[in-house]
mmCIF file of N, CA and C in Angstrom:
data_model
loop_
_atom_site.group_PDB
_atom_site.id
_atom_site.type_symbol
_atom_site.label_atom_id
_atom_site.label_comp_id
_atom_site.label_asym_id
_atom_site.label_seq_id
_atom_site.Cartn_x
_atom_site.Cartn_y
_atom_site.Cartn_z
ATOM 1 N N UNK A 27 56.770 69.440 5.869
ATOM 2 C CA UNK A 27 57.004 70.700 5.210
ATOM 3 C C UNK A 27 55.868 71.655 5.561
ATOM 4 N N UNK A 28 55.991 72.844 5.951
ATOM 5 C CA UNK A 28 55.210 73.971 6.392
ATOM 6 C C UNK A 28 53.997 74.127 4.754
ATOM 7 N N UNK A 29 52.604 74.095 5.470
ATOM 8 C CA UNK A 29 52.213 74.520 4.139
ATOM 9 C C UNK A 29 52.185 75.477 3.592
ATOM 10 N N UNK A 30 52.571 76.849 3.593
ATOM 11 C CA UNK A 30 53.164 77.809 2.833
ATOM 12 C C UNK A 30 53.939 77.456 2.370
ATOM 13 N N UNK A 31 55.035 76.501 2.245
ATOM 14 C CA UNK A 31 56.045 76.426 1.306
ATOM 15 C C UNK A 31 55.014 75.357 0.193
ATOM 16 N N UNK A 32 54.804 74.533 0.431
ATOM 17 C CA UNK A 32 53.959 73.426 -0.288
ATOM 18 C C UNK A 32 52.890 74.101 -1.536
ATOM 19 N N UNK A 33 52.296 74.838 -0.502
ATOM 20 C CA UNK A 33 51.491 75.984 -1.359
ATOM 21 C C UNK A 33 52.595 76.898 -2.691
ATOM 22 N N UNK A 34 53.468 77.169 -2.450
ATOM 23 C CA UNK A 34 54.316 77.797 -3.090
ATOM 24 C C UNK A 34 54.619 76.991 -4.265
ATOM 25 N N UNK A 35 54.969 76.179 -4.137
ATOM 26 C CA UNK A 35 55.718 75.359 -4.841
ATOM 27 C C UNK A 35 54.663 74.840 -5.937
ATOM 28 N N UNK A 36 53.499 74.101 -5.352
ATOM 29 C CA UNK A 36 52.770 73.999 -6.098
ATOM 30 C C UNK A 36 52.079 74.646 -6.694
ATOM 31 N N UNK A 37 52.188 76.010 -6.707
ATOM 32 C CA UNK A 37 52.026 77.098 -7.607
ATOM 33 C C UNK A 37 53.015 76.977 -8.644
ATOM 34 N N UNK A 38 53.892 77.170 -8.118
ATOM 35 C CA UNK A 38 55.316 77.334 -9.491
ATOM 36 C C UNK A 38 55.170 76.092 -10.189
ATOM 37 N N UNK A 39 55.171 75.071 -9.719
ATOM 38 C CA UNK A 39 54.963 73.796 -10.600
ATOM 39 C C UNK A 39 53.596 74.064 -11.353
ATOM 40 N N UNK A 40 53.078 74.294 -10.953
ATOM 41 C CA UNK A 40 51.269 74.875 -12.033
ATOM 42 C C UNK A 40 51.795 75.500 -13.078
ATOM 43 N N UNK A 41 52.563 76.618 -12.957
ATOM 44 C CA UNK A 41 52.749 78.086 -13.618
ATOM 45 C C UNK A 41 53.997 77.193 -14.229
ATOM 46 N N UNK A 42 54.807 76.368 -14.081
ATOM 47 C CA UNK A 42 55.913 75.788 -14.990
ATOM 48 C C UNK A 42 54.836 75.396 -16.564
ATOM 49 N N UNK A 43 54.331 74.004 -15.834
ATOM 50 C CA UNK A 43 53.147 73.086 -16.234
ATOM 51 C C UNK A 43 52.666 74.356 -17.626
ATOM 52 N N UNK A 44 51.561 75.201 -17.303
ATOM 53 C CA UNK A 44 51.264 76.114 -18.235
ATOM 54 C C UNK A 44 52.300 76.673 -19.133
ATOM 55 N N UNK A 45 53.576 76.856 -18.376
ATOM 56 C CA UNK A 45 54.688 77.792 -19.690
ATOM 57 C C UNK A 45 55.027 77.005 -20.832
ATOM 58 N N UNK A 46 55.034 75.313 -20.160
ATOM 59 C CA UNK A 46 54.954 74.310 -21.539
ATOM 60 C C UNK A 46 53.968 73.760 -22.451
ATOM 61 N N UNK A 47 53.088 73.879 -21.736
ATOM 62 C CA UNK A 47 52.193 73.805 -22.837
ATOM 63 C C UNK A 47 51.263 74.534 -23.068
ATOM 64 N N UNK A 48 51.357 76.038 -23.095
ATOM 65 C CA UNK A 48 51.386 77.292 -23.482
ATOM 66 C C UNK A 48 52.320 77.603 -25.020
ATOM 67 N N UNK A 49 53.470 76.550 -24.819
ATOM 68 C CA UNK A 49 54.228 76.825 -25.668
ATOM 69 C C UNK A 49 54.166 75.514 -27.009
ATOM 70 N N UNK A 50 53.399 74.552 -26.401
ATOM 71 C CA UNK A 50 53.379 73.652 -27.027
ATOM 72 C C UNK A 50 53.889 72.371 -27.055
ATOM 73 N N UNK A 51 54.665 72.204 -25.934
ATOM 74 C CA UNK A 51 55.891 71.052 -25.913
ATOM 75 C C UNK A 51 55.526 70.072 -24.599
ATOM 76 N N UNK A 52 55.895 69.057 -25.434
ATOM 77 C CA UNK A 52 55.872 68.016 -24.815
ATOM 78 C C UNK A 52 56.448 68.225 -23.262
ATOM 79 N N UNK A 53 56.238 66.826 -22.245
ATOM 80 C CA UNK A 53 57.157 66.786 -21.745
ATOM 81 C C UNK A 53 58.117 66.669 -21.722
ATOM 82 N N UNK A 54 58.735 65.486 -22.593
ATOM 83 C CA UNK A 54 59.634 64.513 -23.131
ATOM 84 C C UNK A 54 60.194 66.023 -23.428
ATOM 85 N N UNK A 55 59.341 66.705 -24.198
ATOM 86 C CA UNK A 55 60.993 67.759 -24.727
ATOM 87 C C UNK A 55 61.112 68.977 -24.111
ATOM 88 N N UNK A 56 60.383 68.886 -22.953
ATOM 89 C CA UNK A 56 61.281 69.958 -22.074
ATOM 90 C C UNK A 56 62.094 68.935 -21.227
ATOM 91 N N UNK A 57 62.036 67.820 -21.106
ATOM 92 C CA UNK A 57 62.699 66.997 -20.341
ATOM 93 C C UNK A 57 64.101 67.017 -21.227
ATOM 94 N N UNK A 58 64.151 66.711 -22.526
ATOM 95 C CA UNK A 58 65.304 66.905 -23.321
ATOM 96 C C UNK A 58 65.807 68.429 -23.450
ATOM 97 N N UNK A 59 65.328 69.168 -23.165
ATOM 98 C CA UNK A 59 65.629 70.971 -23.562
ATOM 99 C C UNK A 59 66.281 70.938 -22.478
ATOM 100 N N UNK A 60 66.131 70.222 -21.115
ATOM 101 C CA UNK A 60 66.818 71.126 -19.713
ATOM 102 C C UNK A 60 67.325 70.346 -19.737
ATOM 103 N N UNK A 61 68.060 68.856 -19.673
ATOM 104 C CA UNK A 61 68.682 67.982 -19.536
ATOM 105 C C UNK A 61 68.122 67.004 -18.447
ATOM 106 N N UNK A 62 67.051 66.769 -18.228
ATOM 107 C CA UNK A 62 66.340 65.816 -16.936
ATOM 108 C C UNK A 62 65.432 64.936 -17.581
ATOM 109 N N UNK A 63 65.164 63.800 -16.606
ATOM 110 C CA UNK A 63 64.007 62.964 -17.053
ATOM 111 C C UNK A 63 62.888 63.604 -17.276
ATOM 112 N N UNK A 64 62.055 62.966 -17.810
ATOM 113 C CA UNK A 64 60.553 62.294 -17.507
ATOM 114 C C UNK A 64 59.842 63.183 -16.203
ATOM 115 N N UNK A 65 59.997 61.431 -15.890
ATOM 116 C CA UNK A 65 59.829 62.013 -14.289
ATOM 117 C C UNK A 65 60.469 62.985 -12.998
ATOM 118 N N UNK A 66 61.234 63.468 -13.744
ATOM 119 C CA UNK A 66 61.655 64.903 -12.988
ATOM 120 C C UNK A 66 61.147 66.021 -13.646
ATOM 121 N N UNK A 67 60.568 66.028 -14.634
ATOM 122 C CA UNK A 67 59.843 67.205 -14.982
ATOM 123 C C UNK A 67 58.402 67.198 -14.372
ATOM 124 N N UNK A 68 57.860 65.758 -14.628
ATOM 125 C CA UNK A 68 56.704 66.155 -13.975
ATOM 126 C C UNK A 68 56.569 65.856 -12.385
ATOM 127 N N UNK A 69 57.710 65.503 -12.043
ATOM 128 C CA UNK A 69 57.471 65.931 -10.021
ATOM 129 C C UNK A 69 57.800 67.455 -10.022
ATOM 130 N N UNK A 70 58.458 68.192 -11.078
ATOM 131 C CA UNK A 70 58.463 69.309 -10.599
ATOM 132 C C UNK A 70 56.865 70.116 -10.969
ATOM 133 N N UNK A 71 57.006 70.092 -12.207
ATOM 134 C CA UNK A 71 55.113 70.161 -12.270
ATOM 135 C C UNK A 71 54.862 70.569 -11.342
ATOM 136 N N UNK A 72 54.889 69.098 -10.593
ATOM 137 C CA UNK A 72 53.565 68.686 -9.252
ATOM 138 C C UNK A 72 53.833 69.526 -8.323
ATOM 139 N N UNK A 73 54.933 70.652 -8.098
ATOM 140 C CA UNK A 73 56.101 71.201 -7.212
ATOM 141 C C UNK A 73 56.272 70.729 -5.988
ATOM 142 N N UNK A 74 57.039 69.455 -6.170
ATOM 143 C CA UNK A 74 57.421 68.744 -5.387
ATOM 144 C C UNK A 74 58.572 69.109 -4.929
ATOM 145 N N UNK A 75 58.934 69.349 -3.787
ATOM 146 C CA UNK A 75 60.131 69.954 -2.961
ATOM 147 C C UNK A 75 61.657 69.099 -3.176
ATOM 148 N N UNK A 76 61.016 68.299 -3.311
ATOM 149 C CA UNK A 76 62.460 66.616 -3.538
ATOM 150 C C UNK A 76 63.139 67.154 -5.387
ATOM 151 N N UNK A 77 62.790 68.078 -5.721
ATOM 152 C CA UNK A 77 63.331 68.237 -7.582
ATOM 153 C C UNK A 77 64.179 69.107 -6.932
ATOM 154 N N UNK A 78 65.459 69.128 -6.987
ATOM 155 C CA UNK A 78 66.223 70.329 -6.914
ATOM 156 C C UNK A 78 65.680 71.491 -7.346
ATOM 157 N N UNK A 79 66.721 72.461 -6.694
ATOM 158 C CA UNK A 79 66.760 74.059 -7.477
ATOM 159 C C UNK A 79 67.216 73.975 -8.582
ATOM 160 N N UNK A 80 68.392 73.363 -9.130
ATOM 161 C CA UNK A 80 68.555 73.159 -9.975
ATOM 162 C C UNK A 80 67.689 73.207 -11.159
ATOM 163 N N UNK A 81 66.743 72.188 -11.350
ATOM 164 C CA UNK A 81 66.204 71.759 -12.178
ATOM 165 C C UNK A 81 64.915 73.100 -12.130
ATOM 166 N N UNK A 82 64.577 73.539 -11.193
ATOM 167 C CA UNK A 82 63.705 74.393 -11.738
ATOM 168 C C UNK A 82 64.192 75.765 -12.261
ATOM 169 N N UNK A 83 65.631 75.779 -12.004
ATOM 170 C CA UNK A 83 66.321 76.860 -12.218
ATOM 171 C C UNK A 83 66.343 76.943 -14.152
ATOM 172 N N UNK A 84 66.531 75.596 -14.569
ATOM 173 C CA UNK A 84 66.701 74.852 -15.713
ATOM 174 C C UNK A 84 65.373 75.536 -16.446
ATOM 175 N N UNK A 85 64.683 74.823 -16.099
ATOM 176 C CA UNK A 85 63.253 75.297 -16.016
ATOM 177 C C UNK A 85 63.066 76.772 -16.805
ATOM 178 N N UNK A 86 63.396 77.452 -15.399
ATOM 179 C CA UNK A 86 63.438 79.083 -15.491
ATOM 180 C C UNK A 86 63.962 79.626 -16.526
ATOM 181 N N UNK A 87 65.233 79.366 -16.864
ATOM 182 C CA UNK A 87 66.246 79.477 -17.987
ATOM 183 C C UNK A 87 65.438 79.500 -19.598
ATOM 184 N N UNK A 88 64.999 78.067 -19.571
ATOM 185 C CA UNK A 88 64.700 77.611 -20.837
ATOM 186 C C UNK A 88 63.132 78.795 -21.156
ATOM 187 N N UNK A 89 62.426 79.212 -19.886
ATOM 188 C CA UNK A 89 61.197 79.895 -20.452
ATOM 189 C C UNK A 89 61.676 81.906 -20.340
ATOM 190 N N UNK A 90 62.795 81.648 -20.310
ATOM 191 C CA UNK A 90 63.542 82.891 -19.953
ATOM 192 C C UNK A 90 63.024 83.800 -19.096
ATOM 193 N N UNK A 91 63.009 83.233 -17.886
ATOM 194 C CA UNK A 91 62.964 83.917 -16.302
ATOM 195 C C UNK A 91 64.061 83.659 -15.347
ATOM 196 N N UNK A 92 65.099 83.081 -15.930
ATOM 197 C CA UNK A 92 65.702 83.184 -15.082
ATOM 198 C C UNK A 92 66.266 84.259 -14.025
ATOM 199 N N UNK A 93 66.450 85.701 -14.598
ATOM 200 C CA UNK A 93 66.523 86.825 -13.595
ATOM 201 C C UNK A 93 66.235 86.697 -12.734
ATOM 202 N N UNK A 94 64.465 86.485 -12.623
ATOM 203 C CA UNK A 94 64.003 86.533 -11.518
ATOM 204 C C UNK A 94 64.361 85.825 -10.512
ATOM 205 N N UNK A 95 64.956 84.608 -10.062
ATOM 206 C CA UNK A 95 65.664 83.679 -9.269
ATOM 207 C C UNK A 95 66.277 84.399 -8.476
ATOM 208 N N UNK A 96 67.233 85.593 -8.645
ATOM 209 C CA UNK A 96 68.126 86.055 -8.255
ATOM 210 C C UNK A 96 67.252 87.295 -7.154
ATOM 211 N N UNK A 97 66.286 87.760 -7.868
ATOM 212 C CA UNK A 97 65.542 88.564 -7.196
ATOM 213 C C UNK A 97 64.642 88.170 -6.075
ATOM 214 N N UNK A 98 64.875 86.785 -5.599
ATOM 215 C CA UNK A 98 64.369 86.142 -4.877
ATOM 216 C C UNK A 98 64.625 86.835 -3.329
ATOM 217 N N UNK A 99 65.787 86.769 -3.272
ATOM 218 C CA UNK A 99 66.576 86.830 -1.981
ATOM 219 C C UNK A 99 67.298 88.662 -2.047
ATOM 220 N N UNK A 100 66.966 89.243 -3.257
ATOM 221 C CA UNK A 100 67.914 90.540 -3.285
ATOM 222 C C UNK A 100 67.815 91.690 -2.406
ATOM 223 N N UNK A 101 68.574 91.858 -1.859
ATOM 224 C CA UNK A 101 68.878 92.836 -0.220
ATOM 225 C C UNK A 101 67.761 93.932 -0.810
ATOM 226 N N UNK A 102 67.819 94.462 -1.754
ATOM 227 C CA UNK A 102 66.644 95.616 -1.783
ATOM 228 C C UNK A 102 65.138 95.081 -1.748
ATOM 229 N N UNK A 103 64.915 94.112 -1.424
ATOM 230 C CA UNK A 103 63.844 93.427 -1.225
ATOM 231 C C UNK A 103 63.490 92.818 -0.199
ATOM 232 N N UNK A 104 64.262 92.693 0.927
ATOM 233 C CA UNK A 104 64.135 92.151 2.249
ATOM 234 C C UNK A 104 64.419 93.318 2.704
ATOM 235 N N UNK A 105 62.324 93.463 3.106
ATOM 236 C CA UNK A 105 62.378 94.302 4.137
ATOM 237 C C UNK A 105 62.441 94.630 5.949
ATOM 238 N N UNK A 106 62.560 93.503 6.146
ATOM 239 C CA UNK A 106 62.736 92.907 7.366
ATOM 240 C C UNK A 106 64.238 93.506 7.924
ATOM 241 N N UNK A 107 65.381 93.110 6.723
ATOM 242 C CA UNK A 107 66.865 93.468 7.139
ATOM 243 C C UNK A 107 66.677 94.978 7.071
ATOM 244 N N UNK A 108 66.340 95.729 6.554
ATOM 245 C CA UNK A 108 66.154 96.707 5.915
ATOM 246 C C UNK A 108 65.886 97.537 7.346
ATOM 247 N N UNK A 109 64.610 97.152 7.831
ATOM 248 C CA UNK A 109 63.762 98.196 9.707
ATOM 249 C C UNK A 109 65.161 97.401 10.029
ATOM 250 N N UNK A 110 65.579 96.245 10.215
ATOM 251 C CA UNK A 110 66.489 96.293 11.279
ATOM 252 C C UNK A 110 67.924 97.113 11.395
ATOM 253 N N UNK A 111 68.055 97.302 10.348
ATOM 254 C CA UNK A 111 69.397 98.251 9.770
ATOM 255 C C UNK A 111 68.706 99.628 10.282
ATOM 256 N N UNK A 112 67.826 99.839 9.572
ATOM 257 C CA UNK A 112 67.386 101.640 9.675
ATOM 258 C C UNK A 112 67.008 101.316 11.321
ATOM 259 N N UNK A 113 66.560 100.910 12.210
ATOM 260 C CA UNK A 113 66.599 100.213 13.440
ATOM 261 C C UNK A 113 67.813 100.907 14.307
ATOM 262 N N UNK A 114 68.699 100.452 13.687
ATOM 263 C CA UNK A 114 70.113 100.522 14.673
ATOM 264 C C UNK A 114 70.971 101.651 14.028
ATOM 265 N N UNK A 115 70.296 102.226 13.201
ATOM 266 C CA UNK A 115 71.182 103.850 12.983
ATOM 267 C C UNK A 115 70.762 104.321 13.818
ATOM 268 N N UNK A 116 71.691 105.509 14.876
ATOM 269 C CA UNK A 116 71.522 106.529 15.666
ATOM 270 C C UNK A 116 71.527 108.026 15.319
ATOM 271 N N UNK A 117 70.792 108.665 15.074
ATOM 272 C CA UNK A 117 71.030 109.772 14.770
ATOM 273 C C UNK A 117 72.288 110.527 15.405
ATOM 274 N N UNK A 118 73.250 111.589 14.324
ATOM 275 C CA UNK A 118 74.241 112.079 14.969
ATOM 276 C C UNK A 118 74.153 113.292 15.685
ATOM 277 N N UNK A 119 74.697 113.640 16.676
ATOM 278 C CA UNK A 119 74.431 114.849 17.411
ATOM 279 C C UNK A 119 74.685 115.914 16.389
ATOM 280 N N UNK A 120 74.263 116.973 16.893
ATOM 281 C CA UNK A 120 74.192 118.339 15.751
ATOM 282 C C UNK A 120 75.828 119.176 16.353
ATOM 283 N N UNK A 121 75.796 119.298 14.791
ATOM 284 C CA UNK A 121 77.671 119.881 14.938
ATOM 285 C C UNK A 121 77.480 121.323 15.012
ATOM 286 N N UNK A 122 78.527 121.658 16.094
ATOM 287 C CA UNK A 122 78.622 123.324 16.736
ATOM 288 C C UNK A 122 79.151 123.876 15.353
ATOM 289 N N UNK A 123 79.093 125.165 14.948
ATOM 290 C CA UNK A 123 79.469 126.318 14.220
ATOM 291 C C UNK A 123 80.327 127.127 14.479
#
């Protein structure tokens, strides 16, 4: 796995880690709040790439971020597609009077 993603992940698993016990709760009962084990809460923790989206989606939900998920990938935010689009517009010739 590229370490920028690794790096990533194990950020979000940090920043999960803190939203629960920030809030006070066990593992066991965010493990019961999202519907997953144990040990799938804390490999995600660890942000281990092998936990589904799912489950961190779960995650997201229960600390109410899920929005943001969506804003991950949202076309007004990829600016890359964005130069390549404005890229391949041609300006139109100027219309006679």
């Amino acid at each position: 796995m590229p370490a920028p993603i690794a790096t990533v992940l194990l950020e979000l698993g940090a920043n999960l880690r803190l939203a629960r016990e920030r809030r006070g709760l066990s593992i066991r009962a965010l493990a019961a709040e999202i519907n997953v084990s144990v040990p799938t809460v804390m490999s995600m923790e660890r942000g281990e790439a092998t936990v589904s989206m799912g489950v961190y989606a779960a995650a997201l939900l229960f600390y109410g971020r899920l929005e943001w998920l969506a804003d991950l990938a949202a076309p007004e935010f990829d600016r890359e597609a964005l130069r390549i689009e404005l890229a391949g517009i041609r300006p139109r010739p100027a219309r006679r009077r």
